[in-house]
Short mmCIF file of C-alpha atoms and ligand atoms in Angstrom, two decimals:
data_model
loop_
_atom_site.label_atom_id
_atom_site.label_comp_id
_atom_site.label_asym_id
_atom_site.label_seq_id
_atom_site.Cartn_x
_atom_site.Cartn_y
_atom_site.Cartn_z
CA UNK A 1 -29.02 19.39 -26.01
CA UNK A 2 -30.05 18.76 -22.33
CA UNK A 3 -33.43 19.94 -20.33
CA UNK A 4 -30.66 21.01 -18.12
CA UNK A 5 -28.42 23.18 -20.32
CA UNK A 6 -31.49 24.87 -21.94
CA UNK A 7 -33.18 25.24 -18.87
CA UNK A 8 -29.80 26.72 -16.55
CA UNK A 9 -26.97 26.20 -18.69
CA UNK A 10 -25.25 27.49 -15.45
CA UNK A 11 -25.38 24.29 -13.35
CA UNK A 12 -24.54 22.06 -16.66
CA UNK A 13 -21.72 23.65 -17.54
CA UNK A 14 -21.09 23.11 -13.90
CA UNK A 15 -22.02 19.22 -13.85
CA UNK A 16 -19.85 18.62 -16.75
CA UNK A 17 -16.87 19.98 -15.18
CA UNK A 18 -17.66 18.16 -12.16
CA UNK A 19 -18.08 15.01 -14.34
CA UNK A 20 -14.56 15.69 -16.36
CA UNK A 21 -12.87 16.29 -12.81
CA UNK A 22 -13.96 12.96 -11.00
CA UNK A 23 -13.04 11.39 -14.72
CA UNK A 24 -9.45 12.75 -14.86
CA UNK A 25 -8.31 12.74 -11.13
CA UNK A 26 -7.60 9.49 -9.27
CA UNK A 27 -9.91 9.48 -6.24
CA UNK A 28 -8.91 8.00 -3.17
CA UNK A 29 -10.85 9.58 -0.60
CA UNK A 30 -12.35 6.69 1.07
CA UNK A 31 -15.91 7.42 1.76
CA UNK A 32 -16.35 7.89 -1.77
CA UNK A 33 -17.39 6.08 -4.59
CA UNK A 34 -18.92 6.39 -8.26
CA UNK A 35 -22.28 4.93 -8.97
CA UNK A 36 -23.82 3.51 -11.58
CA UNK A 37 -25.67 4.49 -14.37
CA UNK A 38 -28.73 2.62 -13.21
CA UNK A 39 -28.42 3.68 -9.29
CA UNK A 40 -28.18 7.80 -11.25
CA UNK A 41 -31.21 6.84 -13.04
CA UNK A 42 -33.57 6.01 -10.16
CA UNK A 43 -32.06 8.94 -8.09
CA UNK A 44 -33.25 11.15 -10.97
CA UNK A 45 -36.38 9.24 -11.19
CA UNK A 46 -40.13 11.06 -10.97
CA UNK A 47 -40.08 9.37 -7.47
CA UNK A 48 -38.47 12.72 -6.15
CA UNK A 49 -42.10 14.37 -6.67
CA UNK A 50 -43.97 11.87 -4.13
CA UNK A 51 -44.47 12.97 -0.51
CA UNK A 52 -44.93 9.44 1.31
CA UNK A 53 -44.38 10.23 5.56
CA UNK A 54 -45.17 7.33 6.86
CA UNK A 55 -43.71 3.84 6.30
CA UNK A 56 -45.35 1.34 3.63
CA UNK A 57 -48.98 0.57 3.88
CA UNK A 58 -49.35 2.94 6.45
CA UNK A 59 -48.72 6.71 4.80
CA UNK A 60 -50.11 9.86 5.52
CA UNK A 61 -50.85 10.71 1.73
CA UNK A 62 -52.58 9.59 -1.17
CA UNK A 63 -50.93 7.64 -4.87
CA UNK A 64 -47.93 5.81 -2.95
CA UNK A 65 -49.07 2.37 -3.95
CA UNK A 66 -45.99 2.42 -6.25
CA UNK A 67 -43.55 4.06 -3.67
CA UNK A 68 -44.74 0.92 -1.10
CA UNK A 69 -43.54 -1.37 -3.52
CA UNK A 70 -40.32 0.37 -4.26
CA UNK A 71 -39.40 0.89 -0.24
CA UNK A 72 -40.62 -2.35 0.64
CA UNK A 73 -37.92 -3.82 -2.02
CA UNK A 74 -35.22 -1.61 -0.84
CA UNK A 75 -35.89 -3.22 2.62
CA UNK A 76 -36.24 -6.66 1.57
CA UNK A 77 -33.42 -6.85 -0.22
CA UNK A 78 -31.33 -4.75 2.66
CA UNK A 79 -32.49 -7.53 5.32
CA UNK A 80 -31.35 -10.11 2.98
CA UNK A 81 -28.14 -8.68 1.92
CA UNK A 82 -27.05 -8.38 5.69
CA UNK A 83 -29.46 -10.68 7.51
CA UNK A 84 -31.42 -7.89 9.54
CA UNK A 85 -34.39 -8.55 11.55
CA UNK A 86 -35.63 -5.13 10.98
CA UNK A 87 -34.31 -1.96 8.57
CA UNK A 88 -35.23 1.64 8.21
CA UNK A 89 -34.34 2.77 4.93
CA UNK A 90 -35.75 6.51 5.54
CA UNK A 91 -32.69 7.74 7.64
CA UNK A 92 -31.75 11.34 5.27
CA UNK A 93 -27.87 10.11 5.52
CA UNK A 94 -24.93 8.40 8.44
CA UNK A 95 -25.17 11.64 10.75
CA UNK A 96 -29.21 11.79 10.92
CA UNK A 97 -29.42 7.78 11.47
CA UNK A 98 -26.91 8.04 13.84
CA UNK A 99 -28.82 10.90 15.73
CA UNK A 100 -32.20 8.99 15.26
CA UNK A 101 -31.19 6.33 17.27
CA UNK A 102 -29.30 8.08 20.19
CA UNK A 103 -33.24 10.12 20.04
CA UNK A 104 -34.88 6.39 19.99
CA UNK A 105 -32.98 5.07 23.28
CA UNK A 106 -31.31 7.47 25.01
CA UNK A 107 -32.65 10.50 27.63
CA UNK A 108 -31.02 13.32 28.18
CA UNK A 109 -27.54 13.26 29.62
CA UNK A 110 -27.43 8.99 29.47
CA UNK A 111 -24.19 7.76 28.29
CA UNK A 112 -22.83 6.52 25.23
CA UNK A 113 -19.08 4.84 25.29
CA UNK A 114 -17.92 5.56 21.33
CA UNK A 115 -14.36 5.78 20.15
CA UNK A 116 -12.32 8.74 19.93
CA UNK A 117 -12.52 11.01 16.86
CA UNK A 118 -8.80 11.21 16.27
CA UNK A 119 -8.45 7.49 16.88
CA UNK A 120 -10.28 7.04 14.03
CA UNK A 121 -13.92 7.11 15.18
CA UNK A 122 -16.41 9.80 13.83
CA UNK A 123 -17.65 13.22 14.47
CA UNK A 124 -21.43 11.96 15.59
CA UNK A 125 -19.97 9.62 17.78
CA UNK A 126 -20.22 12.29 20.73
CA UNK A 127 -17.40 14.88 19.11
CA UNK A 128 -17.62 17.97 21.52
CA UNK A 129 -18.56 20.13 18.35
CA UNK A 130 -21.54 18.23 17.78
CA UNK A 131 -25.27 18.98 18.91
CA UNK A 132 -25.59 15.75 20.40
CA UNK A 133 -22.69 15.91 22.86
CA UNK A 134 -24.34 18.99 24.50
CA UNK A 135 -27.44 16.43 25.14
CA UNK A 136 -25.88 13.26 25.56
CA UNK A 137 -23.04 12.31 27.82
CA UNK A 138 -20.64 10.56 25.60
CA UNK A 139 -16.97 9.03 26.70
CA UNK A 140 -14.48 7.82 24.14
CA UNK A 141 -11.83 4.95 24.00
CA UNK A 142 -9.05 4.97 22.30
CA UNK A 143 -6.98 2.61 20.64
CA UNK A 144 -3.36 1.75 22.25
CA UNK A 145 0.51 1.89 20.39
CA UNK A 146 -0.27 -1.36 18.58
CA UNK A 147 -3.00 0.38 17.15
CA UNK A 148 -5.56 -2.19 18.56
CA UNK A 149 -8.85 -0.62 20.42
CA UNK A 150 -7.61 -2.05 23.81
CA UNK A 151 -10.93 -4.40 24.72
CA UNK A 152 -9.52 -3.98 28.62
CA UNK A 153 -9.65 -0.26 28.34
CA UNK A 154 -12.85 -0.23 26.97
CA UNK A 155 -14.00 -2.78 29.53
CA UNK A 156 -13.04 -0.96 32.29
CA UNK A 157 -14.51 2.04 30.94
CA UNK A 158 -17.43 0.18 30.21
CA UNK A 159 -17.68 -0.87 34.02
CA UNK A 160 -17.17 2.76 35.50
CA UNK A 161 -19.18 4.61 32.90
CA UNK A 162 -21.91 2.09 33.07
CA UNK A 163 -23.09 3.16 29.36
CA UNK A 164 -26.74 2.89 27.99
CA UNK A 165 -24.70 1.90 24.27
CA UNK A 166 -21.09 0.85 23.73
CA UNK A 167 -21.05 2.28 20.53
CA UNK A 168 -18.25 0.27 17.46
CA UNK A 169 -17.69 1.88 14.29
CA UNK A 170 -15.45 4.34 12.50
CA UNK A 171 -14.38 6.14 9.91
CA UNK A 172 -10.67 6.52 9.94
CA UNK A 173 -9.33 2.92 11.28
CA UNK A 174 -7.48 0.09 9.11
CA UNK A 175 -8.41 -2.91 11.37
CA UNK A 176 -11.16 -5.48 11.89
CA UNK A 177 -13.17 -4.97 15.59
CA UNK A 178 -13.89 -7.92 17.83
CA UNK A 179 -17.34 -7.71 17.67
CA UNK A 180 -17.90 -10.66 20.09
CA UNK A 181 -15.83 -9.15 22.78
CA UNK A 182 -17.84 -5.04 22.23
CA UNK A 183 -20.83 -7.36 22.43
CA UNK A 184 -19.69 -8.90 25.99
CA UNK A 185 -18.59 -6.19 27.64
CA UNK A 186 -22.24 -4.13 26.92
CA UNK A 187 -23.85 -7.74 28.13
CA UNK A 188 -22.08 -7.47 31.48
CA UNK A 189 -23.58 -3.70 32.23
CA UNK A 190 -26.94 -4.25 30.17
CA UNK A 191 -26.02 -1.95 27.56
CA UNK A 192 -27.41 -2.13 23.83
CA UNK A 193 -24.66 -2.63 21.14
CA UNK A 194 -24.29 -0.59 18.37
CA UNK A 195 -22.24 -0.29 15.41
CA UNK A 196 -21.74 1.79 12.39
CA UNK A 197 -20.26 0.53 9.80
CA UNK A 198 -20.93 3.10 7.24
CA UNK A 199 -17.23 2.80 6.13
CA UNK A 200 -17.25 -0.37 5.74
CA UNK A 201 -20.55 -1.74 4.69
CA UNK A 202 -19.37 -2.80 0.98
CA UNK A 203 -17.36 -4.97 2.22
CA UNK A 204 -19.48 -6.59 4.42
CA UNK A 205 -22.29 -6.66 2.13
CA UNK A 206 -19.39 -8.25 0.12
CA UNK A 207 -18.82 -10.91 2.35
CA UNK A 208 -14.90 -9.74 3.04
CA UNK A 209 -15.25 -8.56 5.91
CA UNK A 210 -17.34 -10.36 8.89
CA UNK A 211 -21.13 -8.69 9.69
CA UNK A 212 -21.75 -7.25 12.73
CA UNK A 213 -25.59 -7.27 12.21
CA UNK A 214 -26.38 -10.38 14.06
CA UNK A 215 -24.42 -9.23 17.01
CA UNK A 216 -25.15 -5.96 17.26
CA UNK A 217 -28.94 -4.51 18.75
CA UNK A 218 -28.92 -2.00 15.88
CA UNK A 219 -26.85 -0.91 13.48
CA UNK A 220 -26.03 2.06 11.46
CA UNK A 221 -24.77 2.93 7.82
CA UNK A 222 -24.56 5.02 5.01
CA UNK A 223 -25.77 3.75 1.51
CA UNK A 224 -22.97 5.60 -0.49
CA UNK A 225 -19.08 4.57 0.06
CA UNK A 226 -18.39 1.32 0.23
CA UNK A 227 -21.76 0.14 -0.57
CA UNK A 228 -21.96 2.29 -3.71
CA UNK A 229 -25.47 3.61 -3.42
CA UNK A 230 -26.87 6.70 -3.69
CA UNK A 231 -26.34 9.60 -0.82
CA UNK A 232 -28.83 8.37 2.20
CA UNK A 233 -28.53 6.35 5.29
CA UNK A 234 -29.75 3.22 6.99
CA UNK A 235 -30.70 1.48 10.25
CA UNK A 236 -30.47 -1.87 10.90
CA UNK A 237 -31.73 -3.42 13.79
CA UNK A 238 -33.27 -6.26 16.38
CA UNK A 239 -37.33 -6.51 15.93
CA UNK A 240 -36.86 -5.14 19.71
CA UNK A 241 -35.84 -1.89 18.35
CA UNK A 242 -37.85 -2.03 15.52
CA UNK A 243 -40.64 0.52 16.44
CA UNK A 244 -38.67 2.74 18.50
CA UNK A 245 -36.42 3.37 15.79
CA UNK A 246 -38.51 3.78 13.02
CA UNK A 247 -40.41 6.20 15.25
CA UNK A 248 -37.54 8.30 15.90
CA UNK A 249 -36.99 8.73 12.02
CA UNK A 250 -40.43 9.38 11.36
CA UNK A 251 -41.82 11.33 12.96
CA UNK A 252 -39.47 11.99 15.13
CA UNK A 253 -36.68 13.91 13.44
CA UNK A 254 -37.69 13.79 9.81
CA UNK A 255 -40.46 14.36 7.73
CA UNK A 256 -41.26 12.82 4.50
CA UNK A 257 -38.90 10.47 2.92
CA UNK A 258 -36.76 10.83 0.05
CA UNK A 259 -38.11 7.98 -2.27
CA UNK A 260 -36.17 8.52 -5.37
CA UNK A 261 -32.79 8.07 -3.13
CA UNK A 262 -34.64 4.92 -1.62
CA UNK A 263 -35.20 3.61 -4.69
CA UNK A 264 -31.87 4.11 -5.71
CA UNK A 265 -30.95 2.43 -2.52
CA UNK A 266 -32.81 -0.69 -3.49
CA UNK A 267 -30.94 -0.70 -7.07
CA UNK A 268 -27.49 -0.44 -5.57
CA UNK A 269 -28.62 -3.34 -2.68
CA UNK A 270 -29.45 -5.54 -5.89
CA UNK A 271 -26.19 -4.87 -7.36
CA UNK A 272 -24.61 -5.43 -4.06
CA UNK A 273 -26.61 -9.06 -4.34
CA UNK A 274 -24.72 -10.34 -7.52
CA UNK A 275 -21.76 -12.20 -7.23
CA UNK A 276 -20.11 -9.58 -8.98
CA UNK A 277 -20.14 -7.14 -5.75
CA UNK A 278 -18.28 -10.24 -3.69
CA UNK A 279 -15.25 -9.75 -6.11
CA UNK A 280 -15.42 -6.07 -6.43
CA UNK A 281 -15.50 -6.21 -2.20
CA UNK A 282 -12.30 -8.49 -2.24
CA UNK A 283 -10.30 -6.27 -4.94
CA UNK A 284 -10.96 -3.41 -2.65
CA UNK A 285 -8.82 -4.98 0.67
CA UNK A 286 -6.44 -6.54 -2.00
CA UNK A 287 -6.04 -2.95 -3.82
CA UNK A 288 -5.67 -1.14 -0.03
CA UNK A 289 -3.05 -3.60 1.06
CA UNK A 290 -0.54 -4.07 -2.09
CA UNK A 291 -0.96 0.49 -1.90
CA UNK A 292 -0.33 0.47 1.77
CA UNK A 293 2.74 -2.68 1.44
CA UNK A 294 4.29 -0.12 -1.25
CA UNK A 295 4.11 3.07 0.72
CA UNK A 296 5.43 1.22 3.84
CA UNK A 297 8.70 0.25 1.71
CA UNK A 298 8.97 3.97 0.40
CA UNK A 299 9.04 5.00 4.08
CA UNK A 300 5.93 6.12 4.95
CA UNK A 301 4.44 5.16 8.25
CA UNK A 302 0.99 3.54 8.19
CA UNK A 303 -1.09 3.57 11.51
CA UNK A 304 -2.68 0.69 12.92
CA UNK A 305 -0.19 -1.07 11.72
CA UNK A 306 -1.69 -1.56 7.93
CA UNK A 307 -5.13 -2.35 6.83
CA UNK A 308 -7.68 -4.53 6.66
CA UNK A 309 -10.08 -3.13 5.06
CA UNK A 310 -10.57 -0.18 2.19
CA UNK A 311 -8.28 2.40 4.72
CA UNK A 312 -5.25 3.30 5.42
CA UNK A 313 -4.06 6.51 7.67
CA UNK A 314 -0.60 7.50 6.83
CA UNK A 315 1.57 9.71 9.33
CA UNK A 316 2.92 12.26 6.63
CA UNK A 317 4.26 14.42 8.80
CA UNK A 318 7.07 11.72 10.67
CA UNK A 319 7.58 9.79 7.20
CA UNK A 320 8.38 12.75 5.03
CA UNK A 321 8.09 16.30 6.87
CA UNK A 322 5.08 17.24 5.18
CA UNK A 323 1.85 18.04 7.12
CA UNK A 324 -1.46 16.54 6.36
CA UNK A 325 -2.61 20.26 4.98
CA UNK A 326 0.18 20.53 2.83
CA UNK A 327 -0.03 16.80 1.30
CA UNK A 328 -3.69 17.04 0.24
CA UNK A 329 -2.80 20.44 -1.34
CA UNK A 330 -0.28 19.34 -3.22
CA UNK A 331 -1.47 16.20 -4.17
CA UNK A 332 -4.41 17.65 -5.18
CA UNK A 333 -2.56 19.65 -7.74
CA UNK A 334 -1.11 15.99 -9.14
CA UNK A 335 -5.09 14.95 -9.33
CA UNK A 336 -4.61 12.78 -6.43
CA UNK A 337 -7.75 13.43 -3.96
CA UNK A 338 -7.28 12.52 -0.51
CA UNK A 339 -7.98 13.97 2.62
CA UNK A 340 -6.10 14.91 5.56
CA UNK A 341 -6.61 13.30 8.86
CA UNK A 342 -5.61 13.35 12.67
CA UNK A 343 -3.23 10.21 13.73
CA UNK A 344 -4.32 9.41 17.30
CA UNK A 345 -2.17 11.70 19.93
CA UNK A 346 -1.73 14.01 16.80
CA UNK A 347 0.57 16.86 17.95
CA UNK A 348 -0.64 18.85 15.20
CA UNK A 349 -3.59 21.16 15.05
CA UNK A 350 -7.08 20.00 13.25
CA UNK A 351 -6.73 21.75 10.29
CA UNK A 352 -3.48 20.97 9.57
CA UNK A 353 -2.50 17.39 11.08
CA UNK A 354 0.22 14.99 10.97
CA UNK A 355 -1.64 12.57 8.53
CA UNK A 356 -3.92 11.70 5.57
CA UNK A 357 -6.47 8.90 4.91
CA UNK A 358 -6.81 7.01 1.47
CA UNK A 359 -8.78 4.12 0.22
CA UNK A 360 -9.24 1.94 -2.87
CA UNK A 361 -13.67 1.62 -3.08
CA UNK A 362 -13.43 4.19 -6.39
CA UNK A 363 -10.64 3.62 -7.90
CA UNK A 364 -11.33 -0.06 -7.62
CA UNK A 365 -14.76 0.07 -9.17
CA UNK A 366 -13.07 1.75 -12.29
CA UNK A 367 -11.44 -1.60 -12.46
CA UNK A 368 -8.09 -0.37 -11.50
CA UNK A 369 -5.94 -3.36 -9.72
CA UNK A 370 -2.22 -4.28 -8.70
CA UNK A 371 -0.24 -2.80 -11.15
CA UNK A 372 -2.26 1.04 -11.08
CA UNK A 373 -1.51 0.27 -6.98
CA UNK A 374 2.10 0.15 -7.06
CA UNK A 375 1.67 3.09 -9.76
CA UNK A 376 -0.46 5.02 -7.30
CA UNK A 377 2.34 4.56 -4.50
CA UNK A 378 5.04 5.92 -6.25
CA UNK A 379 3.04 8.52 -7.65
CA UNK A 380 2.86 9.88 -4.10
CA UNK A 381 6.00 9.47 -3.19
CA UNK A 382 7.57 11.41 -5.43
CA UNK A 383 5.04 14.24 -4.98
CA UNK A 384 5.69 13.42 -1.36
CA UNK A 385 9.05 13.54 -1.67
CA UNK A 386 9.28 17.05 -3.63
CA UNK A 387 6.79 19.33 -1.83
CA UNK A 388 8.00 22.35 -3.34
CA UNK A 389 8.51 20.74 -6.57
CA UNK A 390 5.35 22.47 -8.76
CA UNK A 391 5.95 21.38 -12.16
CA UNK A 392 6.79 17.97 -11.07
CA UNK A 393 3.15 18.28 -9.81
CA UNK A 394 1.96 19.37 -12.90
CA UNK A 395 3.38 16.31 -14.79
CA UNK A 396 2.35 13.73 -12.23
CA UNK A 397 -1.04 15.09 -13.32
CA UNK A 398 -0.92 14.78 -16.63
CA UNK A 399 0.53 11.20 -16.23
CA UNK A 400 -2.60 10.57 -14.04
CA UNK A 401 -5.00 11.72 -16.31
CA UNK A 402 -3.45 9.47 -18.94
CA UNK A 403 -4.23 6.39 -16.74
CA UNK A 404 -7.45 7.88 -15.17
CA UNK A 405 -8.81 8.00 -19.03
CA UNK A 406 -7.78 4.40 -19.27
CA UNK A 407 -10.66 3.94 -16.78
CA UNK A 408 -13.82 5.70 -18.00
CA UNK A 409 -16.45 6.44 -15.50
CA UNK A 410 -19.68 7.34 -17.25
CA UNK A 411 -18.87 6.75 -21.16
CA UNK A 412 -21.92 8.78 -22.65
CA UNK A 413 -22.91 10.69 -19.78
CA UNK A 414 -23.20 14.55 -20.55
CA UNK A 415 -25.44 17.67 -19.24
CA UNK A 416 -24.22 19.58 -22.31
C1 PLP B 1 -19.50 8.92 6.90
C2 PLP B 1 -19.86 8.51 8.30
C3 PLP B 1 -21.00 9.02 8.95
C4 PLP B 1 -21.79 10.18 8.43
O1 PLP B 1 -22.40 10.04 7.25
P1 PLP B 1 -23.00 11.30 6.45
O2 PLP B 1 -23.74 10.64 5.36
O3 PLP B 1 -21.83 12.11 6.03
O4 PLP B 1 -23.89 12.03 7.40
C5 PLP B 1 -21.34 8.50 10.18
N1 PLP B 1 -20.58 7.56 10.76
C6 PLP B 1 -19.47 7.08 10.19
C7 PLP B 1 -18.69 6.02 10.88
C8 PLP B 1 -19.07 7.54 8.94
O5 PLP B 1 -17.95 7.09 8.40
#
């Protein structure tokens, strides 16, 4: 028996359901991903009982000689894996390292130039809902009807706006950024560059996709979707930025650091160091592109043109009649989890858009490749296909728990 199921047999009965659902469903929303065993094991480590504020060698409490050496590894191996000059591994998660560097450089009511939500950018990038936006001045581009971010737009916004960051980065677009040319137009008003790549940081720690880090003044991620770490968030950026940034973290906006999710962190960056992460990272793009060829020739249309990455947005509504509300309900039911999503100039209300957003980083790191693709495709078509169909929903799930059992997650793992 457990600690946990003696001690609250409440929350275990809970965690093993939880565990049995993300076993038997076929998860394809694509900020997620599963961990590993050893990346659980350090985020359930006697590290969560250290307070450590501060940064190594320099804390504010007593007994962290072995929490120095565990967040000094996590940033060693971070500025290795993506060639920083300087990294904050502190940041709580994306939203609260993206927040901690508007704090570091900005005043109030400067200017940041981001991209629209609904054109695939994300909610801290200066969403209207947001704290930040009622601080900050921020002004969003927009990508164009090839589904390209139009670098003219943005560089004539950039000229009138006169920005203090031109700010890359997303969470719901397909296609590769011209880094070079973001970098350009910020040069030619002063700006600093950012980027966030917490979608895609797997595959750039992957080598798949190119880095923005030497471009870019600073950069922003999370540690837990494509990268396949623990829950947290990271800053990486010029030794220019270095102090301000960590200062904004600490003491800025947080207090003391979660050190069992940093050491965590620094397991998943090692993992992310083998060779094996390279070919995980290229089975991802090659998983998202034979799903999004296959759902292209059943008729759906895919924005931006395809992918290029782990991504793809699909306009539901157009292809197939069915809003983005009603396809993640009812594909839900088949034990398909997605999520729906605007398409840029969505006619359709927030909460129940024209599209949905799927990805490959999960599925793919339970091993699943071609073949469970095209599988996965038809799967939603026909669900797609038969909205009001219910017990063709129910078999589709059975079906996909057959093949999601083919691909164990945690073999042993219970809280029983
Ligand atoms: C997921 C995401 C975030 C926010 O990360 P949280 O960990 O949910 O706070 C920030 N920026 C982008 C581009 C993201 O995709």
């Amino acid at each position: 028996m457990s600690y946990l199921s003696q001690t609250d047999p409440d929350i275990a009965d809970f965690l093993n359901a939880e565990l049995t659902r993300q076993q038997d469903v076929l998860e394809l929303i694509p900020s997620e991903n599963i961990v590993s065993r050893a990346v659980l094991e350090a985020l359930g480590s006697v590290a969560t009982n250290k307070y450590s504020e501060g940064y190594p060698g320099k804390r504010y409490y007593g007994g962290n000689q072995e929490i120095d050496k565990i967040e000094s590894l996590a940033i060693e191996r971070a500025k290795q894996l993506f060639g920083a000059e300087h990294v904050n591994v502190q940041a709580l998660s994306g939203a609260p390292a993206n927040i901690a560097v508007y704090f570091a450089l900005l005043k109030a009511g400067d200017t940041v130039l981001g991209m629209d939500l609904s054109h695939g950018g994300h909610l801290t990038h200066g969403h209207p809902v947001t704290a930040m936006a009622k601080i900050f001045n921020f002004v969003r581009y927009k990508t164009d009807e090839s589904g390209a971010v139009d670098m003219d737009h943005l560089r004539s916004m950039t000229l009138e706006h006169k920005p203090k960051i031109v700010l890359a980065g997303f969470s719901a677009y397909s296609r590769q950024l011209d880094y070079e040319a973001f970098k350009r137009i910020a040069d030619e008003v002063g700006a600093i560059t950012m980027m966030d790549m917490a979608h895609i940081a797997g595959l750039i720690a992957g080598k798949q996709l190119p880095n923005p880090v030497p471009i870019f003044d600073i950069v922003t991620t999370t540690t837990h979707k494509t990268l396949r770490g623990p829950r947290g968030g990271m800053i990486l950026c010029k030794e220019k930025f270095a102090k301000a940034i960590d200062k904004s973290i600490f003491p800025g906006l947080q207090g003391g650091p979660h050190e069992n999710v940093i050491a965590a962190k620094a397991v998943a960056f090692r993992e992310a160091l083998e060779p094996e992460f390279a070919q995980y990272a290229k089975q991802i793009i090659v998983n998202a592109q034979i799903m999004c060829d296959e759902l292209q020739k059943n008729g759906f249309h895919i924005m931006f043109g395809g992918t290029q990455n782990h991504l793809m947005l699909v306009d539901v509504f157009s292809s197939k009649g069915v809003t983005g509300h009603t396809a993640e309900t009812i594909l839900d039911n088949a034990g398909i989890t997605l999520n729906k999503n605007m398409i840029p100039n969505d006619p359709r209300p927030p909460l129940d858009p024209s599209g949905i957003r799927l990805g490959t980083p999960a599925i793919t790191t339970r091993g699943m490749k071609e073949d469970e693709m095209r599988w996965i495709a038809q799967a939603i078509t026909k669900v797609l296909s038969a909205p009001e169909d219910a017990s063709l929903h129910l078999s589709i799930r059975e079906e996909v728990k057959n093949l999601a059992r083919k691909y164990p997650i945690y073999p042993e793992l219970t809280y029983a």
